[in-house]
PDB file of C-alpha atoms in Angstrom:
ATOM      1  CA  MET S   1     -31.340  40.940  -7.733  1.00 44.00           C
ATOM      2  CA  SER S   2     -34.976  40.330  -6.935  1.00 40.00           C
ATOM      3  CA  GLN S   3     -36.088  38.339  -3.884  1.00 36.00           C
ATOM      4  CA  ILE S   4     -37.642  35.677  -6.140  1.00 34.00           C
ATOM      5  CA  VAL S   5     -34.404  35.168  -8.082  1.00 33.00           C
ATOM      6  CA  ARG S   6     -32.368  34.960  -4.875  1.00 38.00           C
ATOM      7  CA  THR S   7     -34.809  32.400  -3.466  1.00 33.00           C
ATOM      8  CA  VAL S   8     -34.638  30.262  -6.605  1.00 32.00           C
ATOM      9  CA  LEU S   9     -30.848  30.379  -6.658  1.00 34.00           C
ATOM     10  CA  PHE S  10     -30.663  29.459  -2.972  1.00 31.00           C
ATOM     11  CA  THR S  11     -32.997  26.482  -3.516  1.00 31.00           C
ATOM     12  CA  VAL S  12     -30.916  25.252  -6.454  1.00 34.00           C
ATOM     13  CA  VAL S  13     -27.683  25.540  -4.472  1.00 33.00           C
ATOM     14  CA  VAL S  14     -29.151  23.671  -1.484  1.00 28.00           C
ATOM     15  CA  ALA S  15     -30.465  20.903  -3.735  1.00 32.00           C
ATOM     16  CA  LEU S  16     -27.090  20.634  -5.488  1.00 33.00           C
ATOM     17  CA  VAL S  17     -25.134  20.480  -2.228  1.00 31.00           C
ATOM     18  CA  THR S  18     -27.519  17.891  -0.791  1.00 27.00           C
ATOM     19  CA  GLY S  19     -27.282  15.778  -3.922  1.00 34.00           C
ATOM     20  CA  LEU S  20     -23.495  15.905  -3.839  1.00 33.00           C
ATOM     21  CA  ALA S  21     -23.506  14.915  -0.178  1.00 33.00           C
ATOM     22  CA  PHE S  22     -25.622  11.842  -0.856  1.00 34.00           C
ATOM     23  CA  ALA S  23     -23.456  10.931  -3.842  1.00 40.00           C
ATOM     24  CA  ASN S  24     -20.319  11.300  -1.749  1.00 40.00           C
ATOM     25  CA  ALA S  25     -21.794   9.136   1.043  1.00 40.00           C
ATOM     26  CA  ALA S  26     -22.710   6.445  -1.436  1.00 42.00           C
ATOM     27  CA  ALA S  27     -19.327   6.487  -3.151  1.00 41.00           C
ATOM     28  CA  THR S  28     -17.095   6.748  -0.083  1.00 38.00           C
ATOM     29  CA  GLY S  29     -15.950   3.510   1.497  1.00 38.00           C
ATOM     30  CA  GLY S  30     -13.067   2.470   3.680  1.00 39.00           C
ATOM     31  CA  THR S  31     -12.539   2.192   7.356  1.00 42.00           C
ATOM     32  CA  SER S  32     -12.042   5.928   7.899  1.00 48.00           C
ATOM     33  CA  THR S  33     -15.718   6.770   7.328  1.00 84.00           C
ATOM     34  CA  VAL S  34     -17.733   3.881   8.734  1.00 92.00           C
ATOM     35  CA  ARG S  35     -16.676   4.723  12.296  1.00 95.00           C
ATOM     36  CA  ASN S  36     -17.953   8.248  11.765  1.00 94.00           C
ATOM     37  CA  LYS S  37     -21.281   7.479  10.148  1.00 95.00           C
ATOM     38  CA  LEU S  38     -23.174   4.218   9.845  1.00 97.00           C
ATOM     39  CA  THR S  39     -26.715   3.540   8.651  1.00 98.00           C
ATOM     40  CA  LEU S  40     -28.711   0.635  10.037  1.00 98.00           C
ATOM     41  CA  MET S  41     -31.524  -0.457   7.739  1.00 98.00           C
ATOM     42  CA  ALA S  42     -34.542  -2.023   9.421  1.00 96.00           C
ATOM     43  CA  PRO S  43     -36.388  -3.755   6.546  1.00 94.00           C
ATOM     44  CA  ALA S  44     -39.735  -3.309   8.293  1.00 89.00           C
ATOM     45  CA  SER S  45     -42.067  -0.622   9.602  1.00 85.00           C
ATOM     46  CA  PRO S  46     -41.293   1.273  12.829  1.00 87.00           C
ATOM     47  CA  GLY S  47     -42.319  -0.570  15.962  1.00 79.00           C
ATOM     48  CA  GLY S  48     -41.646  -4.122  14.822  1.00 77.00           C
ATOM     49  CA  GLY S  49     -38.994  -6.604  15.891  1.00 82.00           C
ATOM     50  CA  TRP S  50     -36.350  -5.600  13.354  1.00 89.00           C
ATOM     51  CA  ASP S  51     -36.933  -1.914  14.021  1.00 91.00           C
ATOM     52  CA  GLY S  52     -36.587  -2.469  17.759  1.00 91.00           C
ATOM     53  CA  PHE S  53     -33.399  -4.461  17.222  1.00 95.00           C
ATOM     54  CA  ALA S  54     -31.926  -1.736  15.007  1.00 97.00           C
ATOM     55  CA  ARG S  55     -32.724   1.013  17.505  1.00 97.00           C
ATOM     56  CA  GLU S  56     -31.298  -0.976  20.404  1.00 97.00           C
ATOM     57  CA  ALA S  57     -28.103  -1.452  18.367  1.00 98.00           C
ATOM     58  CA  GLN S  58     -28.074   2.255  17.461  1.00 98.00           C
ATOM     59  CA  THR S  59     -28.223   3.277  21.122  1.00 98.00           C
ATOM     60  CA  ALA S  60     -25.550   0.788  22.188  1.00 98.00           C
ATOM     61  CA  LEU S  61     -23.163   1.724  19.359  1.00 98.00           C
ATOM     62  CA  ARG S  62     -23.473   5.405  20.258  1.00 97.00           C
ATOM     63  CA  SER S  63     -23.243   5.027  24.022  1.00 96.00           C
ATOM     64  CA  GLU S  64     -20.186   2.787  23.801  1.00 97.00           C
ATOM     65  CA  GLY S  65     -18.465   5.045  21.247  1.00 96.00           C
ATOM     66  CA  VAL S  66     -18.130   2.253  18.696  1.00 97.00           C
ATOM     67  CA  VAL S  67     -19.538   4.492  15.932  1.00 97.00           C
ATOM     68  CA  ASN S  68     -19.913   8.251  16.281  1.00 94.00           C
ATOM     69  CA  ASN S  69     -23.088   8.754  14.247  1.00 96.00           C
ATOM     70  CA  VAL S  70     -25.607   5.950  13.713  1.00 97.00           C
ATOM     71  CA  GLN S  71     -28.957   6.432  11.997  1.00 97.00           C
ATOM     72  CA  VAL S  72     -31.807   3.988  11.467  1.00 97.00           C
ATOM     73  CA  VAL S  73     -33.858   3.930   8.262  1.00 97.00           C
ATOM     74  CA  ASN S  74     -36.987   1.835   7.706  1.00 96.00           C
ATOM     75  CA  VAL S  75     -37.643   0.069   4.403  1.00 95.00           C
ATOM     76  CA  PRO S  76     -40.787  -2.010   5.037  1.00 91.00           C
ATOM     77  CA  GLY S  77     -42.441  -4.625   2.893  1.00 86.00           C
ATOM     78  CA  ALA S  78     -42.613  -8.260   1.802  1.00 86.00           C
ATOM     79  CA  GLY S  79     -41.014  -9.849   4.851  1.00 85.00           C
ATOM     80  CA  GLY S  80     -37.934  -7.666   4.489  1.00 91.00           C
ATOM     81  CA  THR S  81     -37.203  -8.582   0.876  1.00 93.00           C
ATOM     82  CA  ILE S  82     -37.814  -5.033  -0.382  1.00 94.00           C
ATOM     83  CA  GLY S  83     -35.038  -3.862   1.916  1.00 96.00           C
ATOM     84  CA  LEU S  84     -32.914  -6.794   0.771  1.00 97.00           C
ATOM     85  CA  SER S  85     -33.397  -5.783  -2.858  1.00 97.00           C
ATOM     86  CA  GLN S  86     -32.253  -2.247  -2.067  1.00 97.00           C
ATOM     87  CA  LEU S  87     -29.206  -3.503  -0.174  1.00 98.00           C
ATOM     88  CA  VAL S  88     -28.171  -5.740  -3.073  1.00 98.00           C
ATOM     89  CA  GLY S  89     -28.159  -2.628  -5.266  1.00 97.00           C
ATOM     90  CA  MET S  90     -25.684  -0.815  -2.984  1.00 98.00           C
ATOM     91  CA  THR S  91     -22.614  -2.724  -4.206  1.00 98.00           C
ATOM     92  CA  GLY S  92     -19.392  -1.651  -2.522  1.00 97.00           C
ATOM     93  CA  ARG S  93     -20.926   0.552   0.188  1.00 97.00           C
ATOM     94  CA  ASP S  94     -19.482  -0.146   3.610  1.00 96.00           C
ATOM     95  CA  ASP S  95     -21.455   2.510   5.502  1.00 97.00           C
ATOM     96  CA  ILE S  96     -24.718   0.562   5.790  1.00 98.00           C
ATOM     97  CA  LEU S  97     -25.790  -2.615   7.572  1.00 98.00           C
ATOM     98  CA  MET S  98     -29.183  -4.266   7.254  1.00 98.00           C
ATOM     99  CA  VAL S  99     -30.887  -6.116  10.076  1.00 97.00           C
ATOM    100  CA  THR S 100     -32.030  -9.568   9.003  1.00 97.00           C
ATOM    101  CA  GLY S 101     -33.175 -12.819  10.529  1.00 94.00           C
ATOM    102  CA  GLY S 102     -35.356 -15.868  10.316  1.00 90.00           C
ATOM    103  CA  VAL S 103     -38.366 -13.922   9.037  1.00 88.00           C
ATOM    104  CA  MET S 104     -36.463 -12.917   5.897  1.00 93.00           C
ATOM    105  CA  ILE S 105     -35.332 -16.505   5.311  1.00 93.00           C
ATOM    106  CA  GLY S 106     -38.979 -17.585   5.333  1.00 90.00           C
ATOM    107  CA  ALA S 107     -40.074 -14.709   3.103  1.00 90.00           C
ATOM    108  CA  ILE S 108     -37.436 -15.633   0.525  1.00 93.00           C
ATOM    109  CA  ALA S 109     -38.531 -19.284   0.600  1.00 90.00           C
ATOM    110  CA  GLN S 110     -42.223 -18.461   0.400  1.00 83.00           C
ATOM    111  CA  GLY S 111     -42.028 -15.580  -2.072  1.00 79.00           C
ATOM    112  CA  ASP S 112     -40.840 -15.095  -5.621  1.00 75.00           C
ATOM    113  CA  THR S 113     -37.927 -12.746  -5.042  1.00 84.00           C
ATOM    114  CA  PRO S 114     -34.858 -12.713  -7.302  1.00 90.00           C
ATOM    115  CA  GLU S 115     -32.548 -11.770  -4.412  1.00 94.00           C
ATOM    116  CA  SER S 116     -31.452 -13.903  -1.485  1.00 95.00           C
ATOM    117  CA  LEU S 117     -29.022 -13.626   1.414  1.00 96.00           C
ATOM    118  CA  ALA S 118     -26.461 -15.299  -0.846  1.00 96.00           C
ATOM    119  CA  ASP S 119     -26.302 -11.944  -2.675  1.00 97.00           C
ATOM    120  CA  VAL S 120     -25.075  -9.890   0.306  1.00 98.00           C
ATOM    121  CA  THR S 121     -22.064  -9.871   2.643  1.00 98.00           C
ATOM    122  CA  PRO S 122     -22.663 -11.760   5.917  1.00 98.00           C
ATOM    123  CA  ILE S 123     -21.410  -9.829   8.948  1.00 98.00           C
ATOM    124  CA  ALA S 124     -22.743 -11.310  12.185  1.00 98.00           C
ATOM    125  CA  ARG S 125     -25.512 -13.245  13.867  1.00 98.00           C
ATOM    126  CA  MET S 126     -26.181 -11.291  17.042  1.00 98.00           C
ATOM    127  CA  ALA S 127     -28.951 -12.968  19.019  1.00 96.00           C
ATOM    128  CA  ASP S 128     -31.681 -15.579  19.133  1.00 93.00           C
ATOM    129  CA  ASP S 129     -35.267 -14.697  19.980  1.00 89.00           C
ATOM    130  CA  PHE S 130     -37.535 -17.665  20.557  1.00 91.00           C
ATOM    131  CA  ALA S 131     -41.177 -18.095  19.656  1.00 92.00           C
ATOM    132  CA  ALA S 132     -43.986 -19.030  22.001  1.00 94.00           C
ATOM    133  CA  ILE S 133     -47.359 -20.628  21.394  1.00 97.00           C
ATOM    134  CA  VAL S 134     -50.049 -18.900  23.441  1.00 97.00           C
ATOM    135  CA  VAL S 135     -53.786 -18.943  24.113  1.00 97.00           C
ATOM    136  CA  PRO S 136     -56.053 -16.456  25.906  1.00 97.00           C
ATOM    137  CA  ALA S 137     -55.798 -16.768  29.676  1.00 96.00           C
ATOM    138  CA  ASP S 138     -59.465 -17.818  29.918  1.00 96.00           C
ATOM    139  CA  SER S 139     -59.119 -20.530  27.265  1.00 97.00           C
ATOM    140  CA  PRO S 140     -60.054 -24.090  28.298  1.00 96.00           C
ATOM    141  CA  ILE S 141     -56.693 -25.078  26.760  1.00 97.00           C
ATOM    142  CA  GLU S 142     -54.240 -25.046  29.664  1.00 97.00           C
ATOM    143  CA  THR S 143     -51.282 -27.075  28.402  1.00 97.00           C
ATOM    144  CA  LEU S 144     -49.482 -27.932  25.189  1.00 98.00           C
ATOM    145  CA  ASP S 145     -50.986 -31.430  25.375  1.00 97.00           C
ATOM    146  CA  ASP S 146     -54.456 -29.852  25.553  1.00 98.00           C
ATOM    147  CA  PHE S 147     -53.716 -27.807  22.454  1.00 98.00           C
ATOM    148  CA  ILE S 148     -52.341 -30.779  20.533  1.00 98.00           C
ATOM    149  CA  GLU S 149     -55.405 -32.847  21.438  1.00 97.00           C
ATOM    150  CA  ALA S 150     -57.748 -30.071  20.255  1.00 97.00           C
ATOM    151  CA  TRP S 151     -55.758 -29.568  17.051  1.00 97.00           C
ATOM    152  CA  ARG S 152     -55.738 -33.245  16.170  1.00 97.00           C
ATOM    153  CA  ALA S 153     -59.482 -33.463  16.811  1.00 97.00           C
ATOM    154  CA  ASN S 154     -60.238 -30.471  14.573  1.00 96.00           C
ATOM    155  CA  PRO S 155     -57.240 -29.495  12.409  1.00 95.00           C
ATOM    156  CA  THR S 156     -58.879 -26.807  10.288  1.00 93.00           C
ATOM    157  CA  GLY S 157     -61.081 -25.487  13.087  1.00 95.00           C
ATOM    158  CA  THR S 158     -58.119 -24.830  15.392  1.00 97.00           C
ATOM    159  CA  SER S 159     -56.591 -21.547  14.282  1.00 97.00           C
ATOM    160  CA  LEU S 160     -53.363 -19.759  15.121  1.00 97.00           C
ATOM    161  CA  ALA S 161     -52.644 -16.061  14.592  1.00 95.00           C
ATOM    162  CA  GLY S 162     -49.154 -14.877  13.764  1.00 91.00           C
ATOM    163  CA  GLY S 163     -46.969 -12.744  11.554  1.00 84.00           C
ATOM    164  CA  SER S 164     -46.823 -12.641   7.781  1.00 80.00           C
ATOM    165  CA  LEU S 165     -46.625 -15.754   5.618  1.00 82.00           C
ATOM    166  CA  GLY S 166     -43.088 -17.074   5.703  1.00 83.00           C
ATOM    167  CA  SER S 167     -42.446 -15.689   9.191  1.00 84.00           C
ATOM    168  CA  ILE S 168     -41.022 -17.759  12.039  1.00 89.00           C
ATOM    169  CA  ASP S 169     -44.566 -17.872  13.460  1.00 92.00           C
ATOM    170  CA  HIS S 170     -45.758 -19.450  10.221  1.00 92.00           C
ATOM    171  CA  LEU S 171     -42.820 -21.863   9.958  1.00 92.00           C
ATOM    172  CA  LEU S 172     -43.219 -23.005  13.552  1.00 95.00           C
ATOM    173  CA  THR S 173     -46.930 -23.693  12.985  1.00 96.00           C
ATOM    174  CA  LEU S 174     -46.174 -25.839   9.937  1.00 94.00           C
ATOM    175  CA  VAL S 175     -43.375 -27.770  11.640  1.00 94.00           C
ATOM    176  CA  LEU S 176     -45.452 -28.332  14.790  1.00 97.00           C
ATOM    177  CA  ALA S 177     -48.316 -29.697  12.695  1.00 96.00           C
ATOM    178  CA  GLU S 178     -45.966 -32.167  11.027  1.00 94.00           C
ATOM    179  CA  LYS S 179     -44.372 -33.170  14.340  1.00 95.00           C
ATOM    180  CA  ILE S 180     -47.744 -34.159  15.823  1.00 96.00           C
ATOM    181  CA  GLY S 181     -48.854 -36.094  12.760  1.00 96.00           C
ATOM    182  CA  LEU S 182     -51.016 -33.522  10.972  1.00 96.00           C
ATOM    183  CA  ASP S 183     -50.762 -32.465   7.349  1.00 94.00           C
ATOM    184  CA  PRO S 184     -49.126 -28.986   7.456  1.00 93.00           C
ATOM    185  CA  ALA S 185     -51.330 -28.002   4.516  1.00 91.00           C
ATOM    186  CA  ASP S 186     -54.338 -28.322   6.851  1.00 93.00           C
ATOM    187  CA  ALA S 187     -52.913 -25.916   9.425  1.00 95.00           C
ATOM    188  CA  ASN S 188     -55.292 -22.981   9.862  1.00 96.00           C
ATOM    189  CA  TYR S 189     -52.668 -20.273  10.164  1.00 96.00           C
ATOM    190  CA  ILE S 190     -53.999 -16.709   9.960  1.00 95.00           C
ATOM    191  CA  PRO S 191     -51.287 -14.161   9.095  1.00 90.00           C
ATOM    192  CA  TYR S 192     -51.334 -10.532  10.188  1.00 84.00           C
ATOM    193  CA  SER S 193     -49.122  -7.733   8.956  1.00 69.00           C
ATOM    194  CA  GLY S 194     -48.437  -6.403  12.445  1.00 66.00           C
ATOM    195  CA  GLY S 195     -47.956  -7.852  15.897  1.00 69.00           C
ATOM    196  CA  GLY S 196     -50.715  -5.659  17.293  1.00 77.00           C
ATOM    197  CA  GLU S 197     -53.304  -7.117  14.920  1.00 83.00           C
ATOM    198  CA  ALA S 198     -52.249 -10.676  15.707  1.00 85.00           C
ATOM    199  CA  LEU S 199     -52.404  -9.920  19.430  1.00 88.00           C
ATOM    200  CA  SER S 200     -55.908  -8.499  19.087  1.00 90.00           C
ATOM    201  CA  ALA S 201     -57.013 -11.665  17.273  1.00 91.00           C
ATOM    202  CA  MET S 202     -55.734 -13.807  20.140  1.00 91.00           C
ATOM    203  CA  LEU S 203     -57.224 -11.675  22.903  1.00 92.00           C
ATOM    204  CA  SER S 204     -60.613 -11.410  21.184  1.00 92.00           C
ATOM    205  CA  HIS S 205     -60.828 -15.178  20.611  1.00 92.00           C
ATOM    206  CA  THR S 206     -60.903 -14.593  16.853  1.00 95.00           C
ATOM    207  CA  THR S 207     -58.329 -17.381  16.764  1.00 96.00           C
ATOM    208  CA  THR S 208     -57.791 -20.331  19.089  1.00 97.00           C
ATOM    209  CA  GLY S 209     -54.351 -19.034  19.944  1.00 97.00           C
ATOM    210  CA  GLY S 210     -51.254 -17.647  18.357  1.00 96.00           C
ATOM    211  CA  VAL S 211     -47.532 -17.847  17.785  1.00 95.00           C
ATOM    212  CA  SER S 212     -45.280 -14.914  18.601  1.00 90.00           C
ATOM    213  CA  GLY S 213     -41.829 -13.964  19.777  1.00 87.00           C
ATOM    214  CA  TYR S 214     -41.987 -14.250  23.558  1.00 88.00           C
ATOM    215  CA  ASN S 215     -40.751 -10.712  24.117  1.00 83.00           C
ATOM    216  CA  GLU S 216     -43.570  -9.301  21.983  1.00 84.00           C
ATOM    217  CA  ILE S 217     -46.291 -10.791  24.208  1.00 88.00           C
ATOM    218  CA  ALA S 218     -44.479 -10.788  27.553  1.00 88.00           C
ATOM    219  CA  GLY S 219     -46.516  -7.802  28.772  1.00 89.00           C
ATOM    220  CA  GLN S 220     -49.824  -9.564  28.140  1.00 93.00           C
ATOM    221  CA  VAL S 221     -48.529 -12.739  29.764  1.00 93.00           C
ATOM    222  CA  GLU S 222     -47.435 -10.845  32.871  1.00 93.00           C
ATOM    223  CA  ALA S 223     -50.791  -9.009  32.936  1.00 95.00           C
ATOM    224  CA  GLY S 224     -52.634 -12.329  32.974  1.00 96.00           C
ATOM    225  CA  GLN S 225     -54.212 -11.909  29.527  1.00 96.00           C
ATOM    226  CA  LEU S 226     -52.345 -14.676  27.721  1.00 96.00           C
ATOM    227  CA  ARG S 227     -51.154 -18.137  28.737  1.00 97.00           C
ATOM    228  CA  VAL S 228     -47.907 -19.492  27.283  1.00 96.00           C
ATOM    229  CA  LEU S 229     -47.966 -23.201  26.428  1.00 97.00           C
ATOM    230  CA  ALA S 230     -44.417 -23.712  25.141  1.00 97.00           C
ATOM    231  CA  VAL S 231     -41.298 -21.877  23.966  1.00 96.00           C
ATOM    232  CA  SER S 232     -39.220 -22.955  20.959  1.00 95.00           C
ATOM    233  CA  SER S 233     -35.775 -22.798  22.593  1.00 93.00           C
ATOM    234  CA  ALA S 234     -33.678 -25.907  23.179  1.00 92.00           C
ATOM    235  CA  GLU S 235     -33.421 -25.031  26.891  1.00 92.00           C
ATOM    236  CA  ARG S 236     -35.451 -22.702  29.076  1.00 90.00           C
ATOM    237  CA  VAL S 237     -34.722 -19.046  28.470  1.00 86.00           C
ATOM    238  CA  PRO S 238     -33.343 -17.341  31.609  1.00 84.00           C
ATOM    239  CA  GLY S 239     -36.104 -15.303  33.201  1.00 83.00           C
ATOM    240  CA  VAL S 240     -38.856 -17.096  31.271  1.00 86.00           C
ATOM    241  CA  ASP S 241     -40.434 -19.802  33.433  1.00 87.00           C
ATOM    242  CA  VAL S 242     -42.122 -21.655  30.590  1.00 91.00           C
ATOM    243  CA  PRO S 243     -41.365 -25.224  29.445  1.00 95.00           C
ATOM    244  CA  THR S 244     -39.937 -25.813  25.994  1.00 97.00           C
ATOM    245  CA  PHE S 245     -41.534 -27.991  23.327  1.00 97.00           C
ATOM    246  CA  VAL S 246     -38.679 -30.472  23.865  1.00 97.00           C
ATOM    247  CA  GLU S 247     -39.408 -30.715  27.594  1.00 96.00           C
ATOM    248  CA  GLN S 248     -42.983 -31.640  26.723  1.00 97.00           C
ATOM    249  CA  GLY S 249     -42.090 -34.389  24.289  1.00 96.00           C
ATOM    250  CA  VAL S 250     -42.212 -32.498  20.983  1.00 97.00           C
ATOM    251  CA  ASP S 251     -38.863 -32.439  19.174  1.00 96.00           C
ATOM    252  CA  LEU S 252     -39.114 -28.858  17.948  1.00 96.00           C
ATOM    253  CA  THR S 253     -36.636 -26.008  18.320  1.00 94.00           C
ATOM    254  CA  MET S 254     -36.683 -22.866  16.212  1.00 93.00           C
ATOM    255  CA  SER S 255     -34.987 -19.507  16.553  1.00 89.00           C
ATOM    256  CA  ASN S 256     -36.095 -16.131  15.287  1.00 88.00           C
ATOM    257  CA  TRP S 257     -32.437 -15.159  15.073  1.00 94.00           C
ATOM    258  CA  ARG S 258     -31.363 -11.622  14.292  1.00 95.00           C
ATOM    259  CA  GLY S 259     -28.195 -10.527  12.574  1.00 98.00           C
ATOM    260  CA  LEU S 260     -26.462  -8.005  10.342  1.00 98.00           C
ATOM    261  CA  VAL S 261     -25.508  -8.149   6.674  1.00 98.00           C
ATOM    262  CA  ALA S 262     -23.841  -5.633   4.349  1.00 98.00           C
ATOM    263  CA  PRO S 263     -24.047  -4.891   0.614  1.00 98.00           C
ATOM    264  CA  PRO S 264     -22.204  -7.116  -1.859  1.00 98.00           C
ATOM    265  CA  GLY S 265     -18.844  -6.261  -3.390  1.00 98.00           C
ATOM    266  CA  LEU S 266     -16.960  -5.256  -0.250  1.00 98.00           C
ATOM    267  CA  THR S 267     -13.208  -5.650   0.025  1.00 97.00           C
ATOM    268  CA  PRO S 268     -11.802  -7.961   2.708  1.00 97.00           C
ATOM    269  CA  GLU S 269     -10.722  -4.855   4.638  1.00 97.00           C
ATOM    270  CA  GLN S 270     -14.194  -3.302   4.522  1.00 97.00           C
ATOM    271  CA  THR S 271     -15.791  -6.553   5.625  1.00 98.00           C
ATOM    272  CA  ALA S 272     -13.286  -6.971   8.463  1.00 97.00           C
ATOM    273  CA  GLU S 273     -14.049  -3.467   9.772  1.00 97.00           C
ATOM    274  CA  LEU S 274     -17.810  -4.113   9.830  1.00 98.00           C
ATOM    275  CA  VAL S 275     -17.217  -7.431  11.606  1.00 98.00           C
ATOM    276  CA  ALA S 276     -15.032  -5.577  14.108  1.00 98.00           C
ATOM    277  CA  ILE S 277     -17.846  -3.091  14.764  1.00 98.00           C
ATOM    278  CA  ALA S 278     -20.332  -5.933  15.323  1.00 98.00           C
ATOM    279  CA  THR S 279     -17.822  -7.686  17.599  1.00 98.00           C
ATOM    280  CA  GLU S 280     -17.316  -4.553  19.697  1.00 98.00           C
ATOM    281  CA  LEU S 281     -21.086  -4.111  19.904  1.00 98.00           C
ATOM    282  CA  GLU S 282     -21.611  -7.701  21.083  1.00 98.00           C
ATOM    283  CA  GLY S 283     -18.915  -7.405  23.729  1.00 98.00           C
ATOM    284  CA  SER S 284     -20.175  -4.121  25.170  1.00 98.00           C
ATOM    285  CA  ALA S 285     -21.931  -3.783  28.510  1.00 98.00           C
ATOM    286  CA  ALA S 286     -24.730  -1.817  26.813  1.00 98.00           C
ATOM    287  CA  TRP S 287     -25.487  -4.638  24.379  1.00 98.00           C
ATOM    288  CA  GLN S 288     -25.371  -7.323  27.034  1.00 97.00           C
ATOM    289  CA  ASP S 289     -27.967  -5.282  28.930  1.00 97.00           C
ATOM    290  CA  VAL S 290     -30.102  -5.241  25.760  1.00 96.00           C
ATOM    291  CA  ILE S 291     -29.836  -9.042  25.595  1.00 94.00           C
ATOM    292  CA  ARG S 292     -30.995  -9.400  29.201  1.00 92.00           C
ATOM    293  CA  ARG S 293     -33.840  -6.883  28.950  1.00 90.00           C
ATOM    294  CA  ASN S 294     -35.294  -8.433  25.816  1.00 88.00           C
ATOM    295  CA  LYS S 295     -34.786 -12.009  27.041  1.00 86.00           C
ATOM    296  CA  TRP S 296     -32.765 -12.828  23.936  1.00 90.00           C
ATOM    297  CA  THR S 297     -29.941 -15.357  23.812  1.00 91.00           C
ATOM    298  CA  ASP S 298     -26.496 -14.174  22.734  1.00 95.00           C
ATOM    299  CA  SER S 299     -25.613 -16.355  19.723  1.00 95.00           C
ATOM    300  CA  PHE S 300     -22.802 -14.280  18.210  1.00 98.00           C
ATOM    301  CA  LEU S 301     -21.337 -15.776  15.037  1.00 98.00           C
ATOM    302  CA  THR S 302     -19.246 -14.249  12.245  1.00 98.00           C
ATOM    303  CA  GLY S 303     -17.169 -15.274   9.238  1.00 94.00           C
ATOM    304  CA  PRO S 304     -17.616 -18.523   7.313  1.00 95.00           C
ATOM    305  CA  GLY S 305     -19.636 -19.965  10.208  1.00 97.00           C
ATOM    306  CA  PHE S 306     -22.324 -17.309   9.782  1.00 98.00           C
ATOM    307  CA  ALA S 307     -22.288 -17.697   5.992  1.00 97.00           C
ATOM    308  CA  ASP S 308     -22.792 -21.465   6.376  1.00 97.00           C
ATOM    309  CA  TYR S 309     -25.580 -20.857   8.897  1.00 97.00           C
ATOM    310  CA  LEU S 310     -27.446 -18.652   6.383  1.00 97.00           C
ATOM    311  CA  THR S 311     -27.144 -21.367   3.719  1.00 97.00           C
ATOM    312  CA  GLU S 312     -28.442 -24.046   6.104  1.00 95.00           C
ATOM    313  CA  GLN S 313     -31.343 -21.898   7.305  1.00 93.00           C
ATOM    314  CA  GLN S 314     -32.438 -21.135   3.744  1.00 94.00           C
ATOM    315  CA  ALA S 315     -32.271 -24.793   2.745  1.00 94.00           C
ATOM    316  CA  GLU S 316     -34.454 -25.790   5.716  1.00 90.00           C
ATOM    317  CA  ALA S 317     -37.067 -23.119   4.963  1.00 90.00           C
ATOM    318  CA  ASP S 318     -37.095 -24.002   1.267  1.00 90.00           C
ATOM    319  CA  GLU S 319     -37.708 -27.646   2.128  1.00 88.00           C
ATOM    320  CA  ILE S 320     -40.682 -26.788   4.365  1.00 83.00           C
ATOM    321  CA  PHE S 321     -42.449 -24.758   1.693  1.00 82.00           C
ATOM    322  CA  GLU S 322     -41.587 -27.175  -1.102  1.00 82.00           C
ATOM    323  CA  GLY S 323     -43.273 -29.880   0.958  1.00 73.00           C
ATOM    324  CA  LEU S 324     -46.478 -27.847   1.065  1.00 70.00           C
ATOM    325  CA  GLU S 325     -46.562 -27.600  -2.730  1.00 63.00           C
ATOM    326  CA  LYS S 326     -46.437 -31.382  -3.285  1.00 59.00           C
TER     327      LYS S 326
END
């Protein structure tokens, strides 16, 4: 047999075996396999908040022995709704969990996507990450009251950088405008596809300030490049010595929560096993260290409570964007 023929045959066999392996992984469910191999989908590009969350979970699941083999895959685009669409198409698979959160809720409300979080299996809310409104450290704006005064005086000329349209950054900007008596439609919100671009806009004075998850700009705050005016938590976040909006007289709280959902069509037993994995993750020393390091708040919630929370969050986001269209 010639070398060329042998090479061709080998390539065909490898392709066939690989294809069968993927087919078997997709078709195999049950509790016996998910503990051996689990995929975490981050519906965003590497380096972002969801990707970081997924990789922190991957490390904790491995180190604590909750799941033997955990891999992270990135499916970026459209505020996470491309990943959501793919997950909805994986009916019955119990070997994959997708990271989700407030950003996806906003993207669903703001976009024209046929899928929603009502189409998947809720597993667990894991943590809250709160947003901060910031300005460059050399800005004449030193307090939240200063910012509000400047914004009221010049609504369209006062700009805020942040994440994509529909993100928590965007939602917070719209709600804050309404809370201080401005028309949210006049808010000069400038979206950026990545946190690095939004940060550059703030630091270069391209925008008046910005809205971001506190953890994403903590380095610049500590380096004296950015000044934090307020954080969107109900109470001060441990380790973050910044007043909340509520402390400063603005009735605004908003969480960029992060959680896990699974494909639709799971059996009660499959769902229970994924909830058990999330519960073991949340209770582990490794995960609690992740919470502390990232200055998140543990807000663990499963079952009907988490399902109801998703419904409430979507209704609130829908109402905000419907108000803009009137």
